[in-house]
C-alpha positions as semicolon CSV with decimal commas, in nm:
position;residue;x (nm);y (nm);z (nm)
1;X;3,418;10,383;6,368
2;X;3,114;10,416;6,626
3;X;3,190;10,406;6,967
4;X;3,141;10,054;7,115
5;X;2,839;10,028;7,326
6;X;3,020;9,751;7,540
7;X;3,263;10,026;7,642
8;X;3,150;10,208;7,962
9;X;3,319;10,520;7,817
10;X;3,089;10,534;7,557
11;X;2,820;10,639;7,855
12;X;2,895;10,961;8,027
13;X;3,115;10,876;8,322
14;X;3,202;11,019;8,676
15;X;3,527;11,233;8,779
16;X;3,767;10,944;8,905
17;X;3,792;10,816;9,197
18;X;4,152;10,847;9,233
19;X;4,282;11,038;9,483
20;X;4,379;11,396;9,389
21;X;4,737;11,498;9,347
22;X;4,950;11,799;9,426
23;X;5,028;11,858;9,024
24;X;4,931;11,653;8,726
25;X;5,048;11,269;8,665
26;X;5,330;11,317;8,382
27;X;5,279;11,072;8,111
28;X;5,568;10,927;7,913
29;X;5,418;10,888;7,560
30;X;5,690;10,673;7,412
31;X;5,733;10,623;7,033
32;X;5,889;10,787;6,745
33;X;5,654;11,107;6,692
34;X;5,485;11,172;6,350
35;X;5,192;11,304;6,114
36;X;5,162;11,011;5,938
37;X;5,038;10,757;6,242
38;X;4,700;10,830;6,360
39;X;4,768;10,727;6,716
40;X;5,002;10,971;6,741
41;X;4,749;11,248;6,637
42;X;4,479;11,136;6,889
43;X;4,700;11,181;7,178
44;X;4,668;11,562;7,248
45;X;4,262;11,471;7,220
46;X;4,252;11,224;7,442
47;X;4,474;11,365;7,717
48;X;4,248;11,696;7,687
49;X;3,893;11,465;7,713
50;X;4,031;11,236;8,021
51;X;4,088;11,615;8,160
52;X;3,758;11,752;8,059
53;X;3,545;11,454;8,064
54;X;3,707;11,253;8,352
55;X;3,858;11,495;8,586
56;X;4,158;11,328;8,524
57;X;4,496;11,583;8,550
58;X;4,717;11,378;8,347
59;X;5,029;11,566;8,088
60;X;5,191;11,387;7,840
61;X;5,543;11,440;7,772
62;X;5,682;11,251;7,361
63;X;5,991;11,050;7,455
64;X;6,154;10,954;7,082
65;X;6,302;10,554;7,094
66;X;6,641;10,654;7,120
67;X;6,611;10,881;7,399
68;X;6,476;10,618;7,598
69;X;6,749;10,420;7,618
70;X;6,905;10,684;7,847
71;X;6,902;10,527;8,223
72;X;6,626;10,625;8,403
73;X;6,398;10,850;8,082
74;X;6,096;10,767;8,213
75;X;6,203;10,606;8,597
76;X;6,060;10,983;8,699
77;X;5,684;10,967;8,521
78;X;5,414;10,820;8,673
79;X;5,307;10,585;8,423
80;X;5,448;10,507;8,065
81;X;5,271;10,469;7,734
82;X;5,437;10,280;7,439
83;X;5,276;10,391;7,121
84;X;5,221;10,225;6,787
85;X;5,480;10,307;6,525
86;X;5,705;10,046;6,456
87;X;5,953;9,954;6,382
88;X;6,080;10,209;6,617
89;X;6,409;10,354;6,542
90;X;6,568;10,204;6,845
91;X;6,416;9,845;6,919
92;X;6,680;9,871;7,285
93;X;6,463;10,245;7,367
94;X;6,143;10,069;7,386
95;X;6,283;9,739;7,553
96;X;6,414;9,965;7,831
97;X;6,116;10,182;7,883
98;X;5,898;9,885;7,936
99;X;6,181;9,707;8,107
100;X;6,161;10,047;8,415
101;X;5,809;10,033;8,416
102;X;5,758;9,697;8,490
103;X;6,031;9,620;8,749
104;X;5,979;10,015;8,889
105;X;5,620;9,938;8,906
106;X;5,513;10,243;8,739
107;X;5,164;10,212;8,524
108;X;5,226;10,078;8,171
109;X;5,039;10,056;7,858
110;X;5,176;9,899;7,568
111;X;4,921;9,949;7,258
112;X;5,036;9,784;6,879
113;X;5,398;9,780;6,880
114;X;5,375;9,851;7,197
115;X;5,223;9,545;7,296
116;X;5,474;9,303;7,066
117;X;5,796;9,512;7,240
118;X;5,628;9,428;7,575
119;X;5,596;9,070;7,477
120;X;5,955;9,054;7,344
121;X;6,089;9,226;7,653
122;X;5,957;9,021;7,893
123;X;6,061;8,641;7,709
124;X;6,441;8,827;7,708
125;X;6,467;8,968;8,044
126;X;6,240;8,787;8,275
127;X;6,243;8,405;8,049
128;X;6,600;8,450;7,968
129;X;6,487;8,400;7,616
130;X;6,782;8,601;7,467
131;X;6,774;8,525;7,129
132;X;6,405;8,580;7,133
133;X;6,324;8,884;6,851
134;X;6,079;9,076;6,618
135;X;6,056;8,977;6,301
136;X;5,993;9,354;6,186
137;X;6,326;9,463;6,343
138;X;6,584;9,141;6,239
139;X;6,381;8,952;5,964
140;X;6,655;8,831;5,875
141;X;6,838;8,650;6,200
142;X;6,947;8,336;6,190
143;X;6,914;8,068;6,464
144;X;6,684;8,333;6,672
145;X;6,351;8,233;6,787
146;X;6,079;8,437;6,620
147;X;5,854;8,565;6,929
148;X;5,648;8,788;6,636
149;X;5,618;8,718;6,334
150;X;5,386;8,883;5,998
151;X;5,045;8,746;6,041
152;X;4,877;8,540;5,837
153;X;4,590;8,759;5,808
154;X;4,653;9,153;5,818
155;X;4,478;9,327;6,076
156;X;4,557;9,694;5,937
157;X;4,251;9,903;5,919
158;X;4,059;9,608;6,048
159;X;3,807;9,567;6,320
160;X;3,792;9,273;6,557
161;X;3,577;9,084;6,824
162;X;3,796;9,022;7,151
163;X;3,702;8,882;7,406
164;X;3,846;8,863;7,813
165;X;3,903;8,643;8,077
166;X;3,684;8,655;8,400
167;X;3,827;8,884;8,708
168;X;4,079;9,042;8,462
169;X;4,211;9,382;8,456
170;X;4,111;9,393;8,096
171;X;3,764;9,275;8,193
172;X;3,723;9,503;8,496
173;X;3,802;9,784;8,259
174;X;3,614;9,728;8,016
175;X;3,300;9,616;8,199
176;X;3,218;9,342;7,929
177;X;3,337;9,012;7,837
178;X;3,334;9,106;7,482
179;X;3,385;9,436;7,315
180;X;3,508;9,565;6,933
181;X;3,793;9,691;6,931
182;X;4,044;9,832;6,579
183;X;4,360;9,705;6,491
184;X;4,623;9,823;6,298
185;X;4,896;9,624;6,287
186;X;5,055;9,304;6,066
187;X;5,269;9,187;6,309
188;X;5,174;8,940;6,652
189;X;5,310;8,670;6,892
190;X;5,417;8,334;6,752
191;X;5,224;8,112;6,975
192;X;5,462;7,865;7,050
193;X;5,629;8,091;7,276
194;X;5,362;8,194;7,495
195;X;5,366;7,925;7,730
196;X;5,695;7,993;7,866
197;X;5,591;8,370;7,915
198;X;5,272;8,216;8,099
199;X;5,446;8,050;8,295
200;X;5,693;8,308;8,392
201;X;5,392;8,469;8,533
202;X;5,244;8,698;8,208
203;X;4,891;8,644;8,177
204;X;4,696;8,634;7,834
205;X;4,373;8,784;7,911
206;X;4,252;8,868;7,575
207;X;4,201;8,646;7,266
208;X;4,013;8,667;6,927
209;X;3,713;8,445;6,839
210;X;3,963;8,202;6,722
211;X;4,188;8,214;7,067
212;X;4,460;8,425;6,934
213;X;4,630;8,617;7,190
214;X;4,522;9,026;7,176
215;X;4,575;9,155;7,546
216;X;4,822;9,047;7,803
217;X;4,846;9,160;8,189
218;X;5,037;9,133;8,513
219;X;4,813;9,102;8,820
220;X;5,145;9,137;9,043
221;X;5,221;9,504;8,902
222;X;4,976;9,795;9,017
223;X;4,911;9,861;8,643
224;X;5,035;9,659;8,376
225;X;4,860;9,599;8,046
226;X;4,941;9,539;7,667
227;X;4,691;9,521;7,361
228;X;4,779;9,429;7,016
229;X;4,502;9,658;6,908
230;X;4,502;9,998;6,913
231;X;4,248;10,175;7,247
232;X;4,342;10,546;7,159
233;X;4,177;10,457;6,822
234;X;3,846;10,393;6,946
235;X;3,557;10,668;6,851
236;X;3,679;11,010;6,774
237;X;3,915;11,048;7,063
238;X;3,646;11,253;7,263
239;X;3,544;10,980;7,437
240;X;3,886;10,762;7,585
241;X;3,916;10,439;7,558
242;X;3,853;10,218;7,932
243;X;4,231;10,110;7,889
244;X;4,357;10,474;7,818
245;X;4,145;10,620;8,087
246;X;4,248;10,304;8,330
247;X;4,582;10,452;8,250
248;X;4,563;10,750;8,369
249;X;4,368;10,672;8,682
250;X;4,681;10,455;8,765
251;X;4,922;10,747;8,713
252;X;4,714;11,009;8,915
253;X;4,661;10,804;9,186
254;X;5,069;10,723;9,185
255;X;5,077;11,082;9,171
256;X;4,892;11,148;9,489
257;X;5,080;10,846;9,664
258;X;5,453;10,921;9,563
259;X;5,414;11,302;9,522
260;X;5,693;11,396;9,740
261;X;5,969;11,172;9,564
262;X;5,828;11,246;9,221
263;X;5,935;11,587;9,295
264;X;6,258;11,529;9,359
265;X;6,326;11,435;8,996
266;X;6,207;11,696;8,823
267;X;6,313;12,050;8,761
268;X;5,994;12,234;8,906
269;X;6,154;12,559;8,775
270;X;6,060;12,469;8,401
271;X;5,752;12,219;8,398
272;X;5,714;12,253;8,086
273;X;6,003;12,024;8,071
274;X;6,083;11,741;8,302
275;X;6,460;11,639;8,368
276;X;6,515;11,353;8,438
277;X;6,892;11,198;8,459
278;X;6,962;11,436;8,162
279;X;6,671;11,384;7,951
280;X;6,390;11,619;7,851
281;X;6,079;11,523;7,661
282;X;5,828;11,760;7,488
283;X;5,525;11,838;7,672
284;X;5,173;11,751;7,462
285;X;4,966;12,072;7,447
286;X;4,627;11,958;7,441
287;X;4,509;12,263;7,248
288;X;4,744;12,112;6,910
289;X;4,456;11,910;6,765
């Protein structure tokens, strides 16, 4: 795929802005960890070129599904990343990492699955839509309401025009209107949902040529976004994504803001590791390409 010209991070680009923290901002890469999904292989790149490229100290730490749905996994990173790779082996895991982020305020980026977890999350904790679910997880419950559903269309290995709302996030990042992005998923949002989510106060900032949600946002939360296509796809990882490097802007400048508490809840003596109620994750090395 070439990188998209629309992108700013397809330019060379200063050192952030962001304040500059005491020790890295620990990333909580959330998913099931394997060789055979891309994303999952681009991470180490992309963590190393938002070092080298951006000036950006970020470390990335895998959290598997299950773990997650320990109290308080990821309450102790400074922002959270939900990964593609559904279905994930524990649907509750990735409800309750994006369920901390969001009412913890800690940076979130839902990308794929990610995005149609944050989506489901949201219409059953904050719409009260219990019996909302994901087709992929429970196709076959009864009497549920479908919140995603197969698409008519596959957009696995497919590239797509999206296009954002004026005075978004996702249009600040970006620094375009419009922008092509790659998609690899066959799942999305059922759109006769989406208005109650809207007007619980998620914002669809993102559609497709035809109007079909792709990126949703809360402007209330310091950094909140969800795509249903896939950022750390974009080039050849040596160049991040706006969304991925918006990211970790948000998490190093949390860093630099919260640094005393965050050390409170982790074990210093092994950094390598974080602990955090009782759960470790594995720290990315950026030099496992």
């Amino acid at each position: 795929m070439t990188t998209n010209p629309a992108h700013p991070a397809s330019r060379t680009a200063p050192a952030s802005a962001a304040a500059p923290a005491a020790r890295p901002a620990r990333l909580a890469l959330v998913g099931d960890r394997s060789p055979n999904v891309r994303a999952h292989q681009r991470v180490p790149r992309l963590l190393r070129a938002l070092r080298d490229r951006h000036g950006l100290a970020v470390e990335g730490y895998w959290i598997p599904t299950p773990d997650a749905e320990v109290p308080g996994a990821v309450a102790g990173f400074d922002a959270v990343w939900l990964l593609p790779g559904s279905p994930y082996r524990s649907e509750a895991g990735a409800l309750a990492a994006v369920r901390t982020a969001r009412e913890q305020g800690i940076p979130f980026l839902g990308t794929c699955g990610g995005f149609q977890h944050a989506l489901l999350e949201y219409a059953r904790t904050v719409c009260g839509l219990a019996d909302a679910r994901h087709a992929e997880n429970d196709p076959d419950g009864a009497g549920e309401a479908v919140l995603i559903a197969p698409l008519a269309c596959s957009l696995v290995g497919h590239e797509g025009r999206l296009r954002t709302a004026p005075g978004s996030l996702a249009e600040r990042l970006l620094g375009s209107r419009e922008s092509v992005e790659r998609f690899h998923c066959a799942y999305g949002p059922v759109p006769g949902l989406l208005p109650q989510l809207e007007a619980a106060g998620l914002r669809f900032t993102g559609h497709d040529p035809d109007g079909a949600v792709r990126v949703a946002e809360l402007t209330a939360h310091p950094f909140w976004l969800a795509t249903l296509f896939q950022p750390e796809l974009s080039g050849d990882g040596t160049v991040p994504h706006p969304y991925v490097r918006g990211l970790a802007e948000a998490a190093v400048t949390r860093t630099a803001q919260s640094n005393s508490r965050m050390e409170s809840r982790f074990d210093e003596e092994s950094p390598s590791r974080p602990v955090h109620s009782g759960h470790t994750g594995e720290k990315i090395r950026t030099s496992s390409l």
